[in-house]
């Protein structure tokens, strides 16, 4: 079974600084998708960034970028120029492309605090 | 446009009671997902609908849990004989079509508390 591990229950960063959130996953599949979701106190999950495993180039969305290391099964999220609005729970998620299941498998999350 | 909506926002029920949780997906989205998020955990997959049919119900924990989507739009998650361990936030998500290429849009969830 696929699993996703986030080893940092909590992280903090100073406003305008850079922070990296870690994620590792376990799968025997060769093709899959990886995601980072943000969950503010409102509970609504918001997609931050997505990476397709067959693409070697790391995904980037404005201040958010990933470091995807397929061989190491690592998928970290870097947030640059951190803003107060970035404070939230961040979840790493995996989704297989084979087998017909579109489900997301989530890690336990990392709580990010942004200090002014 | 309107996002995914879920009702009620909060539900408190007594152990042994029956509850229904409703999800209104984004209009036109054919794929619909239910997840359960226990305290301090990430969401766990329950069931996925493509249109009216359940394409994958492998995440339903037992036969007390059932979900329907009779017209391919609104979905209802039904829990019979609730137990205290069912207490969690139940999240619904919808997607334009099935497939990881398409983003899953989440609702705000229903917080279920079983006393």
mmCIF file of C-alpha atoms in Angstrom, chain A:
data_model
loop_
_atom_site.group_PDB
_atom_site.id
_atom_site.type_symbol
_atom_site.label_atom_id
_atom_site.label_comp_id
_atom_site.label_asym_id
_atom_site.label_seq_id
_atom_site.Cartn_x
_atom_site.Cartn_y
_atom_site.Cartn_z
ATOM 1 C CA UNK A 1 0.000 0.000 0.000
ATOM 2 C CA UNK A 2 1.132 3.502 -0.714
ATOM 3 C CA UNK A 3 2.063 5.638 2.262
ATOM 4 C CA UNK A 4 3.010 9.275 2.685
ATOM 5 C CA UNK A 5 5.180 10.463 5.558
ATOM 6 C CA UNK A 6 5.598 14.014 6.780
ATOM 7 C CA UNK A 7 8.231 13.961 9.493
ATOM 8 C CA UNK A 8 7.775 17.546 10.681
ATOM 9 C CA UNK A 9 4.600 17.951 12.751
ATOM 10 C CA UNK A 10 5.293 21.676 13.132
ATOM 11 C CA UNK A 11 7.472 24.273 11.456
ATOM 12 C CA UNK A 12 7.858 27.998 11.904
ATOM 13 C CA UNK A 13 9.311 30.724 9.697
ATOM 14 C CA UNK A 14 9.823 34.440 9.890
ATOM 15 C CA UNK A 15 7.812 36.574 7.521
ATOM 16 C CA UNK A 16 9.679 37.113 4.212
ATOM 17 C CA UNK A 17 11.985 34.152 4.877
ATOM 18 C CA UNK A 18 12.080 30.758 3.154
ATOM 19 C CA UNK A 19 10.916 27.471 4.617
ATOM 20 C CA UNK A 20 11.019 23.895 3.337
ATOM 21 C CA UNK A 21 8.499 21.231 4.301
ATOM 22 C CA UNK A 22 9.511 17.589 3.904
ATOM 23 C CA UNK A 23 7.577 14.664 2.484
ATOM 24 C CA UNK A 24 8.533 11.112 1.612
ATOM 25 C CA UNK A 25 6.344 8.445 0.103
ATOM 26 C CA UNK A 26 6.405 4.756 -0.565
ATOM 27 C CA UNK A 27 5.110 3.190 -3.762
ATOM 28 C CA UNK A 28 6.009 0.475 -6.212
ATOM 29 C CA UNK A 29 4.405 2.360 -9.087
ATOM 30 C CA UNK A 30 6.488 4.158 -11.682
ATOM 31 C CA UNK A 31 3.918 6.721 -12.665
ATOM 32 C CA UNK A 32 1.889 8.794 -10.221
ATOM 33 C CA UNK A 33 1.053 12.321 -9.135
ATOM 34 C CA UNK A 34 2.169 14.185 -6.036
ATOM 35 C CA UNK A 35 0.452 17.172 -4.460
ATOM 36 C CA UNK A 36 0.789 19.722 -1.706
ATOM 37 C CA UNK A 37 -2.461 20.954 -0.169
ATOM 38 C CA UNK A 38 -2.951 23.814 2.274
ATOM 39 C CA UNK A 39 -5.647 23.643 4.958
ATOM 40 C CA UNK A 40 -6.326 26.897 6.835
ATOM 41 C CA UNK A 41 -8.495 26.951 9.980
ATOM 42 C CA UNK A 42 -11.562 27.175 7.725
ATOM 43 C CA UNK A 43 -10.880 23.451 6.973
ATOM 44 C CA UNK A 44 -11.125 23.901 3.210
ATOM 45 C CA UNK A 45 -8.264 22.104 1.451
ATOM 46 C CA UNK A 46 -6.626 24.210 -1.255
ATOM 47 C CA UNK A 47 -4.280 22.798 -3.884
ATOM 48 C CA UNK A 48 -0.892 24.522 -3.711
ATOM 49 C CA UNK A 49 1.143 22.649 -6.298
ATOM 50 C CA UNK A 50 1.143 19.406 -8.312
ATOM 51 C CA UNK A 51 3.939 17.268 -9.759
ATOM 52 C CA UNK A 52 3.665 14.469 -12.295
ATOM 53 C CA UNK A 53 6.211 11.744 -11.600
ATOM 54 C CA UNK A 54 7.214 11.285 -15.219
ATOM 55 C CA UNK A 55 8.238 14.938 -15.462
ATOM 56 C CA UNK A 56 11.783 15.530 -14.286
ATOM 57 C CA UNK A 57 11.382 19.285 -14.042
ATOM 58 C CA UNK A 58 10.325 20.488 -10.619
ATOM 59 C CA UNK A 59 6.947 22.240 -10.494
ATOM 60 C CA UNK A 60 6.764 25.925 -9.551
ATOM 61 C CA UNK A 61 3.801 28.132 -8.692
ATOM 62 C CA UNK A 62 4.784 31.680 -7.856
ATOM 63 C CA UNK A 63 6.426 31.559 -4.373
ATOM 64 C CA UNK A 64 5.910 27.792 -4.095
ATOM 65 C CA UNK A 65 8.257 25.240 -5.594
ATOM 66 C CA UNK A 66 9.021 21.583 -5.065
ATOM 67 C CA UNK A 67 12.157 19.480 -4.961
ATOM 68 C CA UNK A 68 11.126 16.144 -6.452
ATOM 69 C CA UNK A 69 13.642 13.350 -6.033
ATOM 70 C CA UNK A 70 12.030 10.278 -7.610
ATOM 71 C CA UNK A 71 14.740 7.778 -6.734
ATOM 72 C CA UNK A 72 14.701 8.880 -3.115
ATOM 73 C CA UNK A 73 10.876 9.114 -3.135
ATOM 74 C CA UNK A 74 11.092 12.582 -1.707
ATOM 75 C CA UNK A 75 8.854 15.561 -2.467
ATOM 76 C CA UNK A 76 9.590 18.686 -0.457
ATOM 77 C CA UNK A 77 7.812 22.030 -0.668
ATOM 78 C CA UNK A 78 9.713 25.303 -0.560
ATOM 79 C CA UNK A 79 7.864 28.493 0.300
ATOM 80 C CA UNK A 80 9.787 31.654 -0.523
ATOM 81 C CA UNK A 81 9.103 35.141 0.845
ATOM 82 C CA UNK A 82 6.729 33.671 3.445
ATOM 83 C CA UNK A 83 3.605 35.671 4.171
ATOM 84 C CA UNK A 84 1.300 35.690 7.187
ATOM 85 C CA UNK A 85 -1.414 34.177 5.002
ATOM 86 C CA UNK A 86 0.746 31.111 4.426
ATOM 87 C CA UNK A 87 0.127 29.975 7.997
ATOM 88 C CA UNK A 88 -1.867 26.739 7.803
ATOM 89 C CA UNK A 89 -1.628 22.953 7.858
ATOM 90 C CA UNK A 90 0.166 21.607 4.808
ATOM 91 C CA UNK A 91 -0.525 18.117 3.542
ATOM 92 C CA UNK A 92 1.505 16.124 1.080
ATOM 93 C CA UNK A 93 -0.550 13.705 -1.025
ATOM 94 C CA UNK A 94 0.016 10.920 -3.535
ATOM 95 C CA UNK A 95 -2.252 9.603 -6.259
ATOM 96 C CA UNK A 96 -1.581 6.599 -8.493
ATOM 97 C CA UNK A 97 -2.283 6.687 -12.199
ATOM 98 C CA UNK A 98 -2.817 2.954 -12.521
ATOM 99 C CA UNK A 99 -5.645 0.815 -11.237
ATOM 100 C CA UNK A 100 -8.466 3.234 -11.934
ATOM 101 C CA UNK A 101 -8.559 4.731 -8.453
ATOM 102 C CA UNK A 102 -8.401 8.490 -8.345
ATOM 103 C CA UNK A 103 -8.053 8.720 -4.611
ATOM 104 C CA UNK A 104 -5.544 10.881 -2.797
ATOM 105 C CA UNK A 105 -3.365 9.367 -0.061
ATOM 106 C CA UNK A 106 -2.400 12.049 2.444
ATOM 107 C CA UNK A 107 0.346 12.422 5.018
ATOM 108 C CA UNK A 108 -0.389 13.562 8.558
ATOM 109 C CA UNK A 109 0.435 17.161 7.814
ATOM 110 C CA UNK A 110 2.800 19.882 8.945
ATOM 111 C CA UNK A 111 1.533 22.899 10.832
ATOM 112 C CA UNK A 112 3.271 26.023 9.535
ATOM 113 C CA UNK A 113 3.450 29.134 11.694
ATOM 114 C CA UNK A 114 4.576 32.429 10.149
ATOM 115 C CA UNK A 115 5.999 34.909 12.645
ATOM 116 C CA UNK A 116 5.759 38.646 11.901
#
